[in-house]
Coordinates of C-alpha atoms in Angstrom, one line a residue:
M819 CA 13.3 -13.1 12.8
Q820 CA 13.2 -9.2 13.4
F821 CA 9.8 -9.2 14.1
E822 CA 8.9 -12.7 15.7
N823 CA 6.4 -12.2 18.8
R824 CA 5.4 -8.9 17.0
N825 CA 2.2 -8.7 15.2
V826 CA 1.3 -7.3 12.0
L827 CA -1.6 -5.9 10.2
V828 CA -1.5 -5.9 6.4
T829 CA -4.2 -4.2 4.1
G830 CA -4.6 -5.4 1.0
A831 CA -2.9 -8.7 0.6
A832 CA -4.9 -10.7 -1.5
D833 CA -2.7 -10.8 -4.4
G834 CA 0.1 -8.6 -5.5
V835 CA 2.5 -5.6 -3.7
G836 CA 0.1 -6.9 0.2
R837 CA 0.7 -10.4 -0.7
A838 CA 4.6 -10.2 -0.7
I839 CA 4.8 -7.6 2.7
A840 CA 2.3 -10.3 4.1
R841 CA 4.7 -12.5 3.1
A842 CA 8.1 -10.9 4.1
F843 CA 7.0 -10.6 7.2
A844 CA 5.4 -14.0 7.9
L845 CA 9.6 -15.0 6.3
Q846 CA 10.7 -13.2 9.1
G847 CA 8.9 -14.6 12.5
A848 CA 5.2 -11.9 12.5
R849 CA 1.9 -13.2 13.3
V850 CA 0.3 -11.6 10.6
V851 CA -3.3 -10.3 9.8
V852 CA -4.6 -10.0 5.9
A853 CA -7.7 -7.4 5.9
D854 CA -8.8 -8.1 2.3
I855 CA -12.3 -7.2 0.7
Q856 CA -10.8 -9.7 -2.0
D857 CA -10.3 -13.4 -1.1
A858 CA -7.0 -14.1 0.6
S859 CA -6.9 -17.1 1.6
E860 CA -3.9 -17.5 -1.4
T861 CA -2.1 -16.0 0.7
I862 CA -3.1 -17.3 3.0
R863 CA -1.7 -20.5 2.0
L864 CA 1.4 -19.6 1.1
I865 CA 2.4 -17.5 3.9
E866 CA 1.6 -21.6 5.8
A867 CA 3.7 -22.9 3.1
D868 CA 6.9 -20.9 4.5
G869 CA 6.2 -22.0 8.0
G870 CA 4.9 -18.6 8.8
H871 CA 0.7 -17.8 10.3
A872 CA -1.8 -15.7 9.2
E873 CA -5.6 -14.8 9.1
Q874 CA -8.0 -13.0 6.9
V875 CA -10.3 -10.3 7.8
H876 CA -12.9 -9.5 5.6
C877 CA -12.6 -5.4 4.8
D878 CA -13.8 -3.1 2.9
V879 CA -11.3 0.7 3.6
A880 CA -14.2 2.9 1.7
S881 CA -17.1 1.7 4.6
E882 CA -16.5 2.8 8.3
P883 CA -18.4 0.1 9.5
S884 CA -16.2 -2.9 7.8
V885 CA -13.0 -1.2 9.0
K886 CA -14.4 -1.1 12.2
E887 CA -15.8 -4.9 11.8
A888 CA -12.1 -6.4 10.9
V889 CA -10.2 -4.4 13.1
A890 CA -12.4 -5.0 15.8
Q891 CA -11.6 -8.9 14.6
A892 CA -7.8 -8.2 13.9
S893 CA -7.9 -7.7 17.5
N894 CA -9.3 -10.5 18.9
L895 CA -7.6 -12.5 16.8
L896 CA -3.9 -10.2 18.1
D897 CA -4.4 -10.6 21.4
G898 CA -5.4 -6.8 21.6
R899 CA -2.4 -5.5 20.2
V900 CA -0.9 -4.2 16.1
D901 CA 3.0 -3.1 16.6
V902 CA 3.0 -3.0 12.6
L903 CA -0.4 -1.8 10.5
V904 CA 0.7 -1.5 6.7
N905 CA -2.1 0.7 4.7
N906 CA -1.4 -0.9 0.9
A907 CA -5.5 -1.7 -0.1
G908 CA -6.8 1.0 -3.1
M909 CA -7.6 1.2 -6.4
N910 CA -5.8 2.5 -9.7
G911 CA -8.4 5.0 -10.1
H912 CA -10.4 5.7 -13.0
Y913 CA -8.5 7.6 -16.7
H914 CA -9.8 10.8 -18.0
L915 CA -8.6 14.0 -18.7
V916 CA -9.7 16.4 -15.8
G917 CA -12.3 18.2 -17.8
D918 CA -14.1 14.8 -18.1
M919 CA -13.5 13.6 -15.2
P920 CA -16.4 12.3 -13.4
L921 CA -17.6 13.6 -9.5
D922 CA -18.8 9.9 -8.3
G923 CA -16.0 8.2 -10.1
W924 CA -13.1 11.1 -8.1
E925 CA -14.8 10.7 -5.1
Q926 CA -15.4 6.8 -4.5
T927 CA -10.7 6.8 -5.7
L928 CA -10.1 9.0 -2.6
R929 CA -12.6 7.5 -0.4
I930 CA -10.5 4.5 -0.6
N931 CA -7.0 5.5 -1.2
L932 CA -7.0 8.7 1.0
T933 CA -10.5 8.1 3.6
G934 CA -9.8 4.2 3.5
T935 CA -5.5 4.3 5.3
M936 CA -7.1 6.8 7.6
L937 CA -10.4 5.1 8.4
V938 CA -7.4 2.1 9.1
T939 CA -5.1 3.8 10.8
R940 CA -7.7 5.5 13.4
E941 CA -9.1 2.3 14.4
V942 CA -6.2 1.1 15.0
L943 CA -4.7 3.2 17.2
P944 CA -5.8 2.5 20.3
L945 CA -4.6 -1.6 19.5
I946 CA -0.6 -0.3 19.6
P947 CA 1.1 0.4 23.0
E948 CA 2.4 3.4 23.7
G949 CA 6.2 3.5 23.8
S950 CA 6.2 0.0 21.6
A951 CA 7.9 1.2 18.9
G952 CA 5.1 0.8 16.4
T953 CA 4.9 1.4 12.9
I954 CA 2.4 3.0 10.4
V955 CA 4.0 2.3 6.8
N956 CA 1.8 3.8 3.9
V957 CA 2.0 2.3 0.6
A958 CA 2.1 5.2 -1.9
S959 CA 2.8 5.2 -5.5
N960 CA 5.6 6.9 -7.4
V961 CA 3.0 10.2 -8.8
A962 CA 3.0 10.7 -4.6
K963 CA 5.6 13.1 -6.2
R964 CA 4.9 13.4 -9.3
G965 CA 2.0 14.5 -11.6
L966 CA 0.5 11.8 -14.3
P967 CA -2.3 12.8 -17.1
F968 CA -5.7 10.8 -17.1
R969 CA -5.4 9.7 -13.9
A970 CA -6.4 13.2 -11.4
D971 CA -7.7 11.1 -8.9
Y972 CA -5.3 8.8 -8.3
V973 CA -2.5 11.1 -8.4
A974 CA -4.5 13.7 -6.1
S975 CA -4.9 10.3 -3.5
K976 CA -1.4 9.8 -3.3
W977 CA 0.3 13.4 -2.7
A978 CA -2.8 13.9 -0.1
M979 CA -1.6 9.8 1.5
L980 CA 1.5 11.6 2.2
G981 CA 1.0 14.7 3.4
L982 CA -1.4 12.3 5.5
T983 CA 1.8 11.0 7.0
Q984 CA 3.1 13.5 7.6
T985 CA 1.0 13.9 10.0
L986 CA 0.4 11.3 11.7
A987 CA 4.6 11.2 12.1
L988 CA 4.5 14.9 13.9
E989 CA 1.1 13.6 15.9
L990 CA 2.5 10.3 17.2
A991 CA 6.1 10.7 18.0
D992 CA 5.5 11.6 21.5
Q993 CA 3.7 7.9 21.9
G994 CA 7.0 6.2 19.7
V995 CA 5.1 5.4 16.9
R996 CA 6.8 6.1 13.7
V997 CA 5.0 6.4 10.1
N998 CA 6.4 6.0 6.7
A999 CA 5.7 5.8 3.5
V1000 CA 7.0 3.7 0.6
C1001 CA 6.5 5.2 -3.3
P1002 CA 6.4 2.2 -5.4
G1003 CA 7.2 2.2 -9.1
P1004 CA 5.6 0.3 -12.3
V1005 CA 4.9 -3.0 -10.2
E1006 CA 5.5 -6.0 -12.0
G1007 CA 2.0 -8.6 -12.3
S1008 CA -1.5 -8.4 -12.4
R1009 CA -2.5 -4.6 -11.7
I1010 CA 0.0 -3.1 -13.9
E1011 CA -0.9 -4.8 -17.1
D1012 CA -4.9 -3.2 -16.3
V1013 CA -3.0 0.1 -16.1
M1014 CA -0.8 0.1 -18.9
K1015 CA -3.8 -0.7 -21.0
R1016 CA -5.8 1.4 -19.9
H1017 CA -2.8 3.9 -20.4
A1018 CA -2.2 2.1 -24.3
D1019 CA -6.1 2.3 -24.6
V1020 CA -6.4 6.5 -23.9
E1021 CA -3.0 7.0 -25.5
G1022 CA -4.0 5.2 -28.8
I1023 CA -0.7 2.5 -28.8
G1024 CA 0.0 -1.4 -28.1
V1025 CA 0.5 -2.6 -24.2
Q1026 CA 4.0 -3.4 -24.7
E1027 CA 5.3 -0.4 -27.0
M1028 CA 3.7 1.4 -23.4
R1029 CA 5.5 -1.5 -21.6
R1030 CA 9.0 -0.7 -23.6
K1031 CA 8.0 3.5 -23.1
W1032 CA 7.4 3.5 -19.2
E1033 CA 10.4 0.6 -18.6
A1034 CA 12.8 3.3 -20.4
E1035 CA 11.9 6.1 -18.4
A1036 CA 13.6 4.8 -15.7
P1037 CA 17.9 4.7 -15.2
L1038 CA 17.4 0.4 -14.5
K1039 CA 15.3 -0.6 -17.3
R1040 CA 13.2 -1.9 -15.5
F1041 CA 10.0 -3.1 -13.5
V1042 CA 9.9 -3.4 -9.2
L1043 CA 9.2 -6.7 -8.0
P1044 CA 6.8 -7.1 -5.6
E1045 CA 8.9 -9.0 -2.6
E1046 CA 11.4 -5.5 -3.9
I1047 CA 9.2 -3.3 -2.2
A1048 CA 8.0 -5.5 0.6
D1049 CA 12.0 -5.3 2.1
V1050 CA 11.9 -1.0 1.5
V1051 CA 8.4 -1.9 3.6
T1052 CA 9.7 -4.6 6.4
F1053 CA 13.0 -1.7 6.5
L1054 CA 10.9 0.9 7.4
A1055 CA 8.8 -1.3 10.5
G1056 CA 11.6 -2.1 11.7
P1057 CA 14.9 -1.3 13.8
G1058 CA 17.3 -0.6 11.3
S1059 CA 15.2 2.6 10.6
S1060 CA 14.4 3.7 14.7
A1061 CA 15.1 7.1 13.0
M1062 CA 13.4 7.8 10.3
T1063 CA 9.8 9.3 10.3
G1064 CA 7.5 11.4 7.9
Q1065 CA 9.5 10.0 5.1
A1066 CA 8.6 8.4 1.9
I1067 CA 10.7 6.2 0.6
N1068 CA 10.8 5.5 -3.7
V1069 CA 11.1 2.4 -4.6
T1070 CA 11.2 3.0 -8.7
G1071 CA 14.4 1.9 -10.0
G1072 CA 15.2 5.9 -10.7
L1073 CA 12.1 6.6 -12.6
V1074 CA 11.8 9.6 -9.1
M1075 CA 14.5 10.7 -7.6
H1076 CA 13.6 13.1 -4.8

């Protein structure tokens, strides 16, 4: 119960990786608020079934007014204190070669994935007590460290997230706040199914062939489970990583090793 009496805010926790992260913190004693533009009632139900406590605030991370309102509501629910912020909300991006990239699609992806992370962090910072061993964990991607055709908007947003992570780590170190990122490989779930279908359509192959191709690229020959991402996020937010800040930890089955 390493997060007992700790307050945690997780964005994008209505399903998938975000849900696994929220449940992992709650299982370890945290009081959790999930911030999502989607209905997160199933996440709340699962946490309560586990014996934990969680509440939701509605949040569109691409909207500054929505972020301000959501963080204000979270502050009320958490008695004005956030010990851990997990920036997980994001979108898959669009599927175009750079030469065909529509500007509105490019800007939408960066607005949600990158600007959204900045906005939520900016609003939460005053709620993290100075010297409290507060932590921020940003959920990036394995493509934050490598290129990927047809995904320039998504890739650029995740590379930039690592730059934001390192900058925040430098800016907040004197306050005792650590900032790290996790870089997942393909994660089992509905989101990767959609990603594979889009890539398969672009490459003119079947979805199962796409899956076999991606699985073969990783030394462990499989996709990552949401719970495996959650385990690393809770580690980065806990005392076991107390000497770590500004890091980007791969959870990719060996797909990326740098």
